[in-house]
Coordinates of C-alpha atoms and ligand atoms in Angstrom, one line a residue:
M54 CA 71.2 320.9 114.2
D55 CA 74.0 320.2 111.5
L56 CA 76.0 317.4 111.1
E57 CA 78.9 318.8 108.0
K58 CA 78.7 321.7 110.5
L59 CA 79.4 320.1 113.3
L60 CA 82.1 317.9 111.9
T61 CA 83.6 320.7 110.7
D62 CA 83.9 322.4 114.1
R63 CA 85.6 319.3 115.8
L64 CA 87.6 318.7 112.5
A65 CA 88.3 322.4 111.6
P66 CA 91.3 323.7 115.4
A67 CA 92.9 319.8 114.0
F68 CA 93.6 320.9 111.0
A69 CA 94.4 324.6 112.7
T70 CA 96.1 322.9 115.3
V71 CA 98.7 321.6 112.4
A72 CA 98.5 323.9 109.5
G73 CA 99.7 326.6 111.8
E74 CA 96.5 328.7 110.5
P75 CA 92.7 328.4 109.7
V76 CA 92.2 325.5 107.6
D77 CA 89.0 324.7 105.6
P78 CA 88.1 320.3 106.7
V79 CA 85.2 320.7 103.4
V80 CA 83.7 317.4 105.2
R81 CA 81.0 315.9 102.6
R82 CA 78.7 313.2 102.6
S83 CA 80.6 310.3 101.3
Q84 CA 80.8 306.3 100.3
R85 CA 82.7 305.1 101.5
A86 CA 81.7 306.5 105.8
D87 CA 79.6 308.5 105.9
F88 CA 81.3 311.5 106.1
Q89 CA 84.5 311.9 105.0
S90 CA 87.2 315.2 104.7
D91 CA 89.9 314.2 102.0
A92 CA 91.3 318.1 103.6
A93 CA 94.6 316.7 104.2
L94 CA 95.9 316.3 101.1
A95 CA 95.7 319.5 100.3
L96 CA 97.7 320.4 103.6
A97 CA 100.2 318.0 103.1
R98 CA 101.4 319.4 99.5
Q99 CA 100.9 323.3 101.3
V100 CA 103.2 321.8 104.0
G101 CA 106.0 319.9 101.9
R102 CA 104.9 316.8 104.4
P103 CA 103.6 313.1 103.5
P104 CA 99.4 312.9 103.6
R105 CA 99.0 310.1 105.6
A106 CA 101.1 312.1 108.2
V107 CA 99.7 315.1 108.0
A108 CA 95.7 313.5 108.5
T109 CA 97.4 311.2 111.5
E110 CA 97.9 314.0 113.4
V111 CA 95.1 315.1 112.4
L112 CA 93.0 312.8 114.1
R113 CA 95.4 312.7 116.9
H114 CA 94.1 316.3 117.6
A115 CA 90.7 315.9 117.1
E116 CA 88.0 315.1 119.6
L117 CA 85.2 313.1 117.4
A118 CA 85.0 310.4 120.8
D119 CA 81.7 311.7 121.3
L120 CA 80.2 312.1 117.6
C121 CA 81.6 308.9 115.7
S122 CA 82.1 305.7 115.8
V123 CA 84.1 304.9 113.9
V124 CA 87.1 307.0 112.4
E125 CA 89.8 306.0 109.5
L126 CA 92.3 307.1 108.0
S127 CA 92.1 305.7 104.4
G128 CA 93.4 306.0 100.5
P129 CA 96.5 308.3 100.3
G130 CA 95.2 310.3 103.6
F131 CA 91.2 310.9 103.9
L132 CA 89.2 310.7 106.6
N133 CA 87.0 308.4 106.7
L134 CA 83.6 309.2 109.7
T135 CA 81.1 307.4 110.3
V136 CA 78.5 308.6 113.7
A137 CA 77.6 307.4 116.2
D138 CA 73.9 305.7 116.4
D139 CA 73.3 307.2 119.8
A140 CA 75.0 310.6 118.8
L141 CA 72.3 310.5 115.5
A142 CA 69.8 308.6 117.3
G143 CA 69.7 311.1 120.3
M144 CA 70.2 314.2 116.9
V145 CA 66.7 312.5 115.3
S146 CA 65.2 312.9 119.5
A147 CA 66.1 316.3 119.3
L148 CA 64.7 317.5 116.3
A149 CA 61.7 315.3 117.1
T150 CA 60.9 318.0 120.1
S151 CA 61.9 320.6 118.4
A152 CA 58.4 323.1 117.2
R153 CA 61.3 325.2 114.5
L154 CA 62.6 321.2 113.7
G155 CA 66.2 322.3 114.2
V156 CA 66.5 325.5 112.5
P157 CA 67.7 328.0 114.6
V158 CA 66.0 331.0 114.5
A159 CA 68.8 334.2 113.2
A160 CA 71.0 335.4 115.9
A161 CA 71.4 338.3 114.0
P162 CA 67.8 339.6 112.9
E163 CA 68.0 342.5 110.2
T164 CA 65.2 344.5 108.5
V165 CA 65.2 343.1 104.6
V166 CA 63.2 344.7 101.7
V167 CA 62.5 341.4 99.3
D168 CA 60.9 343.6 96.5
Y169 CA 59.5 341.4 93.8
S170 CA 56.2 340.7 91.2
A171 CA 55.9 344.8 90.4
P172 CA 54.1 344.2 87.4
N173 CA 52.4 347.4 85.8
V174 CA 49.3 349.4 85.9
A175 CA 47.0 348.5 82.6
K176 CA 49.0 345.6 81.6
E177 CA 49.1 341.7 82.6
M178 CA 50.8 340.2 84.3
H179 CA 53.7 338.2 82.2
V180 CA 55.5 334.3 83.3
G181 CA 58.4 336.8 84.2
H182 CA 55.9 338.4 86.8
L183 CA 55.3 335.1 87.4
R184 CA 59.1 334.1 88.4
S185 CA 59.7 336.9 91.0
T186 CA 56.3 336.5 92.2
V187 CA 57.3 332.8 93.2
I188 CA 60.9 333.4 94.1
G189 CA 60.1 336.5 95.8
D190 CA 57.0 335.4 98.1
A191 CA 59.6 332.3 98.7
A192 CA 62.6 334.0 99.9
A193 CA 60.1 336.0 102.3
R194 CA 58.4 333.5 103.7
L195 CA 62.1 331.9 104.4
L196 CA 63.5 335.0 105.9
E197 CA 60.5 335.6 108.2
W198 CA 60.7 332.3 109.5
L199 CA 64.2 332.9 110.4
G200 CA 63.2 335.8 112.5
H201 CA 63.9 338.4 110.2
R202 CA 61.9 341.4 110.0
V203 CA 60.6 341.1 105.9
L204 CA 59.1 343.6 104.5
R205 CA 57.6 343.4 100.9
A206 CA 57.7 346.2 98.7
N207 CA 55.3 345.5 95.3
H208 CA 57.2 348.2 93.4
L209 CA 54.4 348.7 91.0
G210 CA 54.6 350.5 87.2
D211 CA 52.6 352.6 87.9
W212 CA 53.8 355.9 87.0
G213 CA 55.2 357.4 83.4
T214 CA 54.3 358.6 80.0
P215 CA 52.1 355.9 78.7
F216 CA 49.8 356.7 81.4
G217 CA 49.3 359.0 79.4
M218 CA 47.8 357.7 76.5
L219 CA 46.4 355.1 79.2
I220 CA 44.4 358.0 80.6
E221 CA 43.1 358.9 77.8
H222 CA 41.5 355.6 76.2
L223 CA 40.0 355.1 79.3
V224 CA 38.2 359.4 78.8
D225 CA 37.9 358.5 74.3
P226 CA 34.1 358.6 74.6
G227 CA 34.7 356.3 71.5
E228 CA 35.4 353.5 73.8
P229 CA 32.5 353.5 76.3
G230 CA 34.2 349.7 77.1
A231 CA 37.4 350.5 78.3
A232 CA 37.1 350.9 81.8
Q233 CA 34.5 347.6 81.6
E234 CA 36.9 346.3 80.0
L235 CA 39.5 347.3 83.1
S236 CA 37.4 346.2 85.7
M237 CA 37.3 343.4 84.7
G238 CA 40.8 342.2 84.3
D239 CA 41.2 342.7 80.9
L240 CA 43.7 344.8 80.9
D241 CA 45.8 342.9 78.1
S242 CA 42.9 344.6 76.0
F243 CA 42.9 347.8 77.3
Y244 CA 46.6 348.5 77.1
K245 CA 47.0 347.3 73.6
A246 CA 44.1 349.6 71.9
A247 CA 45.2 352.3 73.9
R248 CA 48.0 351.4 72.0
A249 CA 47.2 351.0 68.3
K250 CA 45.6 354.3 69.1
F251 CA 48.7 356.1 70.1
D252 CA 50.7 354.7 66.9
V253 CA 48.6 355.6 64.8
D254 CA 46.3 358.5 65.7
E255 CA 48.3 362.3 66.2
A256 CA 45.3 364.1 68.1
F257 CA 45.3 360.8 70.3
R258 CA 48.8 361.3 70.8
E259 CA 49.1 364.5 71.2
R260 CA 45.7 364.5 73.9
S261 CA 47.7 361.6 75.4
R262 CA 51.3 364.1 75.4
R263 CA 48.5 367.0 77.1
R264 CA 47.4 364.3 80.2
V265 CA 51.3 363.7 81.2
V266 CA 52.2 367.3 81.7
A267 CA 48.7 367.0 83.7
L268 CA 49.1 364.4 85.6
Q269 CA 52.4 364.9 86.6
G270 CA 51.2 368.8 87.2
G271 CA 49.3 367.7 89.5
D272 CA 46.4 368.7 88.4
E273 CA 42.9 366.7 90.0
A274 CA 41.2 365.7 87.9
T275 CA 43.5 363.9 85.8
L276 CA 45.2 362.2 89.0
R277 CA 41.5 360.4 89.8
L278 CA 42.1 359.5 86.3
W279 CA 45.1 357.7 86.6
R280 CA 43.8 356.7 90.8
L281 CA 40.9 354.3 88.6
L282 CA 44.0 352.7 86.6
V283 CA 46.4 351.8 89.9
E284 CA 43.2 350.8 91.8
Q285 CA 41.2 349.0 89.1
S286 CA 45.0 347.0 88.3
E287 CA 45.8 346.0 92.3
R288 CA 42.5 344.7 92.6
Y289 CA 43.0 342.9 89.4
F290 CA 46.3 341.7 90.8
L291 CA 44.9 340.4 93.9
T292 CA 43.3 338.4 92.7
V293 CA 46.2 336.7 91.0
Y294 CA 48.2 336.6 94.0
D295 CA 45.0 335.1 95.8
L296 CA 44.5 332.8 93.4
L297 CA 49.2 332.1 93.3
D298 CA 48.5 331.7 97.1
V299 CA 50.9 334.2 97.8
T300 CA 51.5 336.6 100.7
L301 CA 51.0 339.7 99.1
T302 CA 48.7 342.2 100.2
E303 CA 47.0 345.8 99.3
R304 CA 49.3 346.9 102.0
D305 CA 52.7 345.8 99.7
F306 CA 52.4 347.8 97.0
H307 CA 54.6 350.4 97.1
G308 CA 54.8 352.4 93.6
E309 CA 56.7 353.9 91.9
S310 CA 54.9 356.9 92.3
S311 CA 54.9 356.5 96.0
Y312 CA 58.9 357.7 96.1
N313 CA 57.9 361.1 93.5
D314 CA 58.4 363.9 96.6
L315 CA 61.8 361.6 96.9
L316 CA 63.4 362.4 93.1
G317 CA 63.6 366.0 93.8
P318 CA 65.8 365.6 97.1
V319 CA 67.8 362.2 95.6
V320 CA 68.6 364.6 92.4
E321 CA 69.6 367.9 94.9
E322 CA 71.9 365.4 97.1
L323 CA 73.5 363.7 93.9
D324 CA 74.3 367.2 92.5
R325 CA 75.7 369.0 96.1
L326 CA 78.1 365.4 96.1
G327 CA 79.3 365.6 93.1
L328 CA 77.7 363.4 91.2
L329 CA 75.9 364.1 88.6
R330 CA 77.3 365.2 85.3
E331 CA 75.8 366.4 82.3
S332 CA 74.8 364.6 78.7
A333 CA 72.9 365.2 76.3
G334 CA 70.7 368.0 78.1
A335 CA 69.5 364.9 81.3
A336 CA 71.4 364.8 84.3
C337 CA 73.3 361.8 84.5
V338 CA 75.8 360.1 87.4
F339 CA 78.2 357.9 85.9
P340 CA 79.1 354.8 88.4
P341 CA 82.7 354.1 87.6
G342 CA 83.2 350.8 86.4
F343 CA 80.4 350.3 84.1
V344 CA 81.4 350.7 80.2
G345 CA 80.3 351.0 76.7
R346 CA 81.4 348.7 74.5
D347 CA 83.0 351.5 72.8
G348 CA 84.9 352.0 76.0
A349 CA 82.7 355.2 77.0
S350 CA 81.6 355.3 80.4
L351 CA 77.7 354.5 80.1
P352 CA 75.5 357.0 82.2
L353 CA 72.8 356.4 85.2
I354 CA 70.4 358.6 83.7
V355 CA 68.3 360.3 87.0
R356 CA 66.7 363.6 85.2
K357 CA 65.8 363.1 81.9
S358 CA 66.2 366.2 79.2
D359 CA 62.3 367.5 79.0
G360 CA 63.0 366.6 83.1
G361 CA 61.0 364.3 83.6
Y362 CA 62.6 361.4 85.9
G363 CA 62.9 357.5 84.6
Y364 CA 63.4 354.3 85.8
P365 CA 67.0 354.6 87.9
A366 CA 66.3 358.1 89.5
T367 CA 63.3 355.7 91.2
D368 CA 65.1 353.0 92.2
L369 CA 68.0 355.8 93.7
A370 CA 65.2 357.2 95.4
A371 CA 64.0 354.0 97.1
I372 CA 67.4 352.6 97.9
R373 CA 67.0 355.6 99.8
H374 CA 64.3 355.2 101.6
R375 CA 64.9 351.6 102.6
T376 CA 68.2 352.0 104.5
G377 CA 67.7 355.8 105.4
T378 CA 63.9 356.0 106.8
L379 CA 63.3 352.1 106.6
G380 CA 66.6 351.0 108.8
A381 CA 66.8 348.3 105.8
T382 CA 70.2 345.8 106.1
R383 CA 68.9 344.0 102.9
L384 CA 68.1 344.4 100.2
L385 CA 66.4 341.3 98.3
Y386 CA 65.5 342.8 94.2
V387 CA 63.9 340.0 92.6
V388 CA 64.0 340.8 88.6
G389 CA 65.2 339.3 85.7
L390 CA 68.6 339.0 84.9
P391 CA 68.2 341.4 82.0
Q392 CA 67.6 344.3 84.1
R393 CA 71.8 343.3 86.1
Q394 CA 73.5 346.3 84.9
H395 CA 70.5 348.5 85.5
F396 CA 70.8 347.2 88.8
E397 CA 74.5 347.4 89.8
M398 CA 74.5 350.6 88.2
V399 CA 71.3 351.9 90.8
Y400 CA 73.4 350.2 93.7
A401 CA 77.2 351.5 92.7
A402 CA 75.4 355.0 92.7
A403 CA 73.4 354.9 95.8
G404 CA 77.2 353.5 97.3
Q405 CA 78.3 356.5 95.8
A406 CA 76.3 358.7 97.6
G407 CA 76.1 357.2 100.7
W408 CA 72.8 355.5 101.1
L409 CA 73.5 351.7 100.4
G410 CA 77.2 351.3 102.9
P411 CA 78.1 348.2 105.3
P412 CA 76.0 346.8 107.1
A413 CA 73.7 347.2 104.0
R414 CA 74.1 345.6 100.6
A415 CA 72.0 344.9 98.1
E416 CA 71.7 342.3 96.5
H417 CA 70.0 341.1 92.7
V418 CA 67.7 337.5 93.0
G419 CA 67.9 337.6 88.8
F420 CA 66.5 334.5 87.0
G421 CA 65.9 333.3 84.2
S422 CA 63.3 332.9 81.4
I423 CA 60.2 330.7 81.0
L424 CA 60.7 328.6 77.8
G425 CA 58.1 326.9 75.9
S426 CA 58.5 323.0 74.7
D427 CA 59.4 324.7 71.6
G428 CA 62.7 325.1 73.6
R429 CA 62.0 329.4 72.4
M430 CA 60.2 332.3 74.9
L431 CA 57.4 331.2 76.0
R432 CA 54.5 332.1 73.3
S433 CA 50.4 331.8 73.5
R434 CA 49.1 329.7 70.5
A435 CA 48.5 333.2 69.2
G436 CA 52.2 334.5 69.0
G437 CA 51.5 336.6 71.4
S438 CA 52.9 336.7 75.4
V439 CA 50.6 334.2 77.6
K440 CA 48.7 335.2 80.2
L441 CA 49.3 334.7 83.4
V442 CA 45.8 334.1 84.6
G443 CA 45.4 331.6 81.9
L444 CA 48.0 329.5 82.5
L445 CA 47.3 329.4 86.6
E446 CA 44.3 328.0 85.2
E447 CA 45.4 325.6 82.7
A448 CA 46.7 324.2 85.9
I449 CA 44.6 323.9 88.2
A450 CA 41.8 322.5 85.6
R451 CA 44.3 319.7 84.8
A452 CA 45.7 318.2 88.4
T453 CA 41.4 319.0 89.6
A454 CA 41.2 316.0 86.8
L455 CA 44.3 313.5 87.5
A456 CA 42.6 314.0 91.8
R457 CA 39.6 313.0 90.7
E458 CA 40.7 310.8 88.5
R459 CA 43.6 309.4 90.9
N460 CA 41.5 309.2 93.7
P461 CA 37.4 308.1 93.3
E462 CA 36.3 308.5 96.1
L463 CA 37.3 312.3 97.0
G464 CA 34.4 314.5 97.3
E465 CA 33.8 317.2 94.4
V466 CA 35.3 320.1 97.1
E467 CA 37.4 318.3 98.3
A468 CA 38.8 317.2 94.9
A469 CA 38.8 320.8 93.9
E470 CA 40.8 321.3 96.8
V471 CA 43.3 319.4 96.1
G472 CA 43.2 319.7 92.4
R473 CA 43.9 323.8 93.1
A474 CA 47.0 322.7 95.9
V475 CA 49.0 320.3 93.5
G476 CA 48.5 322.4 90.2
I477 CA 49.1 325.8 92.3
G478 CA 52.4 324.0 93.8
A479 CA 53.0 321.9 90.8
V480 CA 53.4 325.7 88.9
K481 CA 55.4 327.7 92.0
Y482 CA 57.5 324.3 92.7
A483 CA 58.6 323.6 88.5
D484 CA 60.0 327.4 89.0
L485 CA 61.7 326.8 92.5
S486 CA 62.8 323.9 91.7
S487 CA 65.3 325.0 88.6
D488 CA 67.9 327.2 89.3
R489 CA 66.1 330.1 89.5
N490 CA 69.7 331.9 87.0
R491 CA 69.1 329.5 84.2
D492 CA 65.7 329.3 81.5
Y493 CA 63.1 327.1 82.3
V494 CA 60.6 324.9 79.7
L495 CA 57.4 324.4 80.9
D496 CA 56.2 320.9 80.8
W497 CA 52.5 320.2 82.5
E498 CA 53.7 315.9 82.2
R499 CA 56.5 316.1 83.6
M500 CA 55.0 319.0 86.1
L501 CA 52.3 317.2 86.9
S502 CA 53.6 313.7 86.9
L503 CA 53.6 312.4 90.6
D504 CA 57.2 310.9 90.0
G505 CA 60.1 312.6 89.8
N506 CA 60.9 316.0 91.2
T507 CA 58.4 317.7 91.3
A508 CA 55.4 319.0 93.8
P509 CA 52.8 316.3 93.1
Y510 CA 55.7 314.0 94.8
L511 CA 55.8 315.3 97.2
Q512 CA 52.3 316.4 98.5
Y513 CA 51.3 313.1 97.3
A514 CA 54.7 311.6 100.0
Y515 CA 53.3 314.0 102.4
S516 CA 49.7 312.9 102.6
R517 CA 50.8 309.1 102.2
I518 CA 53.0 309.5 105.7
R519 CA 50.2 311.6 106.6
S520 CA 47.5 308.3 105.7
I521 CA 49.4 305.9 108.3
F522 CA 48.4 307.8 111.0
R523 CA 44.8 308.6 110.5
R524 CA 44.2 304.6 109.1
A525 CA 46.2 303.2 112.7
G526 CA 44.6 306.0 114.7
V527 CA 48.0 306.4 116.0
A528 CA 49.9 309.6 117.6
A529 CA 53.0 309.3 117.0
Q530 CA 55.4 310.2 120.6
P531 CA 58.4 312.9 120.4
D532 CA 59.7 311.2 123.2
A533 CA 59.7 308.2 121.4
G534 CA 63.4 306.6 121.9
I535 CA 65.0 306.3 118.7
S536 CA 66.4 303.2 117.4
L537 CA 68.6 303.3 114.0
A538 CA 69.6 299.6 113.8
E539 CA 68.4 299.5 110.2
P540 CA 70.6 301.2 107.0
A541 CA 67.1 302.9 105.8
E542 CA 66.3 304.1 109.3
R543 CA 69.8 305.6 109.4
A544 CA 70.3 307.4 105.6
L545 CA 66.3 308.8 107.0
A546 CA 68.0 310.2 109.6
F547 CA 70.9 311.5 107.8
E548 CA 68.2 313.8 105.8
L549 CA 65.9 314.6 108.4
V550 CA 68.4 316.1 110.2
G551 CA 70.5 318.2 107.0
F552 CA 67.4 320.5 106.5
A553 CA 68.6 323.2 109.2
G554 CA 72.0 323.2 107.3
V555 CA 69.8 323.3 103.5
V556 CA 68.0 326.1 105.0
G557 CA 71.0 328.3 106.7
A558 CA 72.1 328.4 103.2
V559 CA 69.3 328.6 100.9
A560 CA 68.5 332.0 103.1
V561 CA 71.5 333.2 102.5
N562 CA 72.1 332.4 98.2
L563 CA 68.3 332.3 98.1
E564 CA 68.7 329.5 95.2
F565 CA 65.4 327.5 96.4
H566 CA 66.3 324.5 94.2
H567 CA 68.6 323.2 96.9
L568 CA 66.0 323.4 98.9
A569 CA 63.6 321.5 96.4
G570 CA 66.3 318.7 95.5
Y571 CA 66.4 318.4 99.4
L572 CA 62.7 317.9 99.9
Y573 CA 63.0 315.5 96.6
R574 CA 65.5 313.7 98.6
L575 CA 64.2 313.4 102.1
A576 CA 61.0 311.9 100.1
A577 CA 62.4 309.2 98.1
T578 CA 65.0 308.2 101.0
F579 CA 61.7 308.4 103.3
S580 CA 59.8 305.8 100.3
T581 CA 62.9 302.8 100.6
F582 CA 63.2 303.5 103.8
Y583 CA 59.2 302.3 104.0
E584 CA 59.3 299.7 101.8
R585 CA 62.5 298.1 104.0
C586 CA 60.9 299.0 107.4
P587 CA 58.0 298.5 108.2
V588 CA 56.5 300.4 110.9
L589 CA 52.3 299.7 111.7
R590 CA 53.2 295.9 111.7
A591 CA 56.6 296.3 113.9
D592 CA 56.5 296.1 117.2
G593 CA 57.5 297.9 120.7
P594 CA 60.3 300.4 120.2
V595 CA 61.1 300.4 117.0
R596 CA 57.5 300.8 115.9
E597 CA 57.4 304.2 118.3
S598 CA 61.1 305.1 116.9
R599 CA 59.4 304.1 113.3
L600 CA 56.5 306.2 113.4
V601 CA 58.8 309.0 115.2
L602 CA 60.7 309.1 111.9
C603 CA 57.3 308.9 109.8
D604 CA 56.5 312.1 111.7
L605 CA 59.0 313.9 111.5
T606 CA 59.4 313.3 107.3
A607 CA 56.0 314.2 107.6
R608 CA 55.8 317.4 109.0
V609 CA 59.7 318.6 107.1
L610 CA 57.6 318.3 104.1
Q611 CA 55.2 320.3 105.2
Q612 CA 57.6 322.5 106.4
G613 CA 60.0 323.4 103.7
L614 CA 56.9 323.1 101.0
Y615 CA 55.2 325.9 103.3
L616 CA 58.7 327.8 102.2
L617 CA 58.1 327.1 99.2
G618 CA 54.7 328.8 99.5
I619 CA 53.2 325.0 98.4
R620 CA 50.3 323.7 100.1
T621 CA 49.9 320.4 101.6
P622 CA 47.1 318.6 101.8
E623 CA 45.6 315.7 104.2
R624 CA 44.9 313.2 102.0
M625 CA 45.4 313.2 98.0
Ligands
LIG170 N1 58.0 346.6 87.0 C1 58.9 346.8 86.6 C2 59.1 345.1 85.1 O1 58.1 344.9 85.6 C3 60.2 345.6 87.5 C4 60.0 346.3 89.1 C5 61.6 345.9 89.8 N2 61.8 346.6 91.2 C6 62.6 347.4 90.6 N3 62.5 348.0 91.7 N4 63.0 348.0 89.8 O2 60.1 345.0 84.4

């Protein structure tokens, strides 16, 4: 129940009658009234009539009496709409008795594959994987809540030439500690040590090459070692997911290797469709519309000159599997922006092959980088990539210290719980509250602050409302009458009824900063309401009504933060 949409639905037929064709009334929140529509101006230009006359005629046709208390024409032809208090109160009451807070389940549920996280075996997760994991998990939570069938696909990098060197390092008699390192989750040292040998030691390089051949040839002993690498890494990634409080499980690992058997058929089919061309010994698809700087068509290499298959082939096989076998109609790829062209080419090639076409479509949910305070790519003090777990542990430690300091009454266990919820929440929120298409700066002070657009601010707002009820030993009665006599009450009511519209929009554009921004506005509007309108000290029906507003605010904050993957402690 979204007021913008409701008013749009009422105004659109009136505009259509006047224009003789559909017109978007462009209803927006307004300084002049509650909402405004300025569309009569453009329409007037189009039909060559005075704007005020057009606006007047639109008003004559619009049915707004039950929704608006005042509808007026102002300026050169603006329509100002003031929502009737009883209409608004009715909507708030409907929300209060709705388990879904007014958010409808999808009218046409889809099967959606969310491809996210996707770290690489025997390699530390870096901050890019953090963004993918956090954004992808929010997408999965949101779409699932809307009633879609969500399949989480953790497209683990678990195949390819580096495995020759990794396996050789694992069995190197001179490296008795390697397996230990791996099982301790010290993937960085493991990978780097293997790499270092590979770079300088010709004999090691040769053994590694033979290993790759054995692996691809299905040699059982080699496969066993490969599985060990994969399992140890998966186990480690699961501990990170647990710490990060994301919904990915061991059932969601669908690594690149799981498509191996499909690669041959994919190439055969592309060949049969006449889409393959040879280029420098490699089998390539040239999807139309992709050209390099020199103007030549760009190849998507599906089989390399050495006969091996690479990243593009696996992604093509994955698309074919996801649409054909899993029946998915929406494919989301939560991967950094540098891979944009790769995905666009893969989608185009899959489209040519008939594996991706309406109603199925694929979307690259891209994102920028996380920057350090110097405005450059986030680096550790030693200049290496930042270890994700270290970052999360630091967030929790800082938040736990702050929780103890702010509320000495919290016991040890509770302070640790709050510290974890707030620390992890702060990391996720800093990510989700910034436009994903941009880079953002990781700033501890800011993201842990209790003021501003931060997780702690929202979590605190939630816990404060809960404490109102706890301290007074009361509960809100969802069917209590709602009265909106005070401007601060009306303002809060408008925010509350806006939840459904925001959720609906974010389900389409997956721009979670709009949801974050909404929650922040809601909390700030609540805070003004709470300053101006006594709740427990009010009497009778006003008190009952205000308790419902408080409770609804807490519920919307909790649900909104849940969708972002952020916990809401009852006390802070
Ligand atoms: N493992 C890749 C990386 O670390 C990301 C994989 C993304 N998903 C996909 N279907 N290609 O860059």
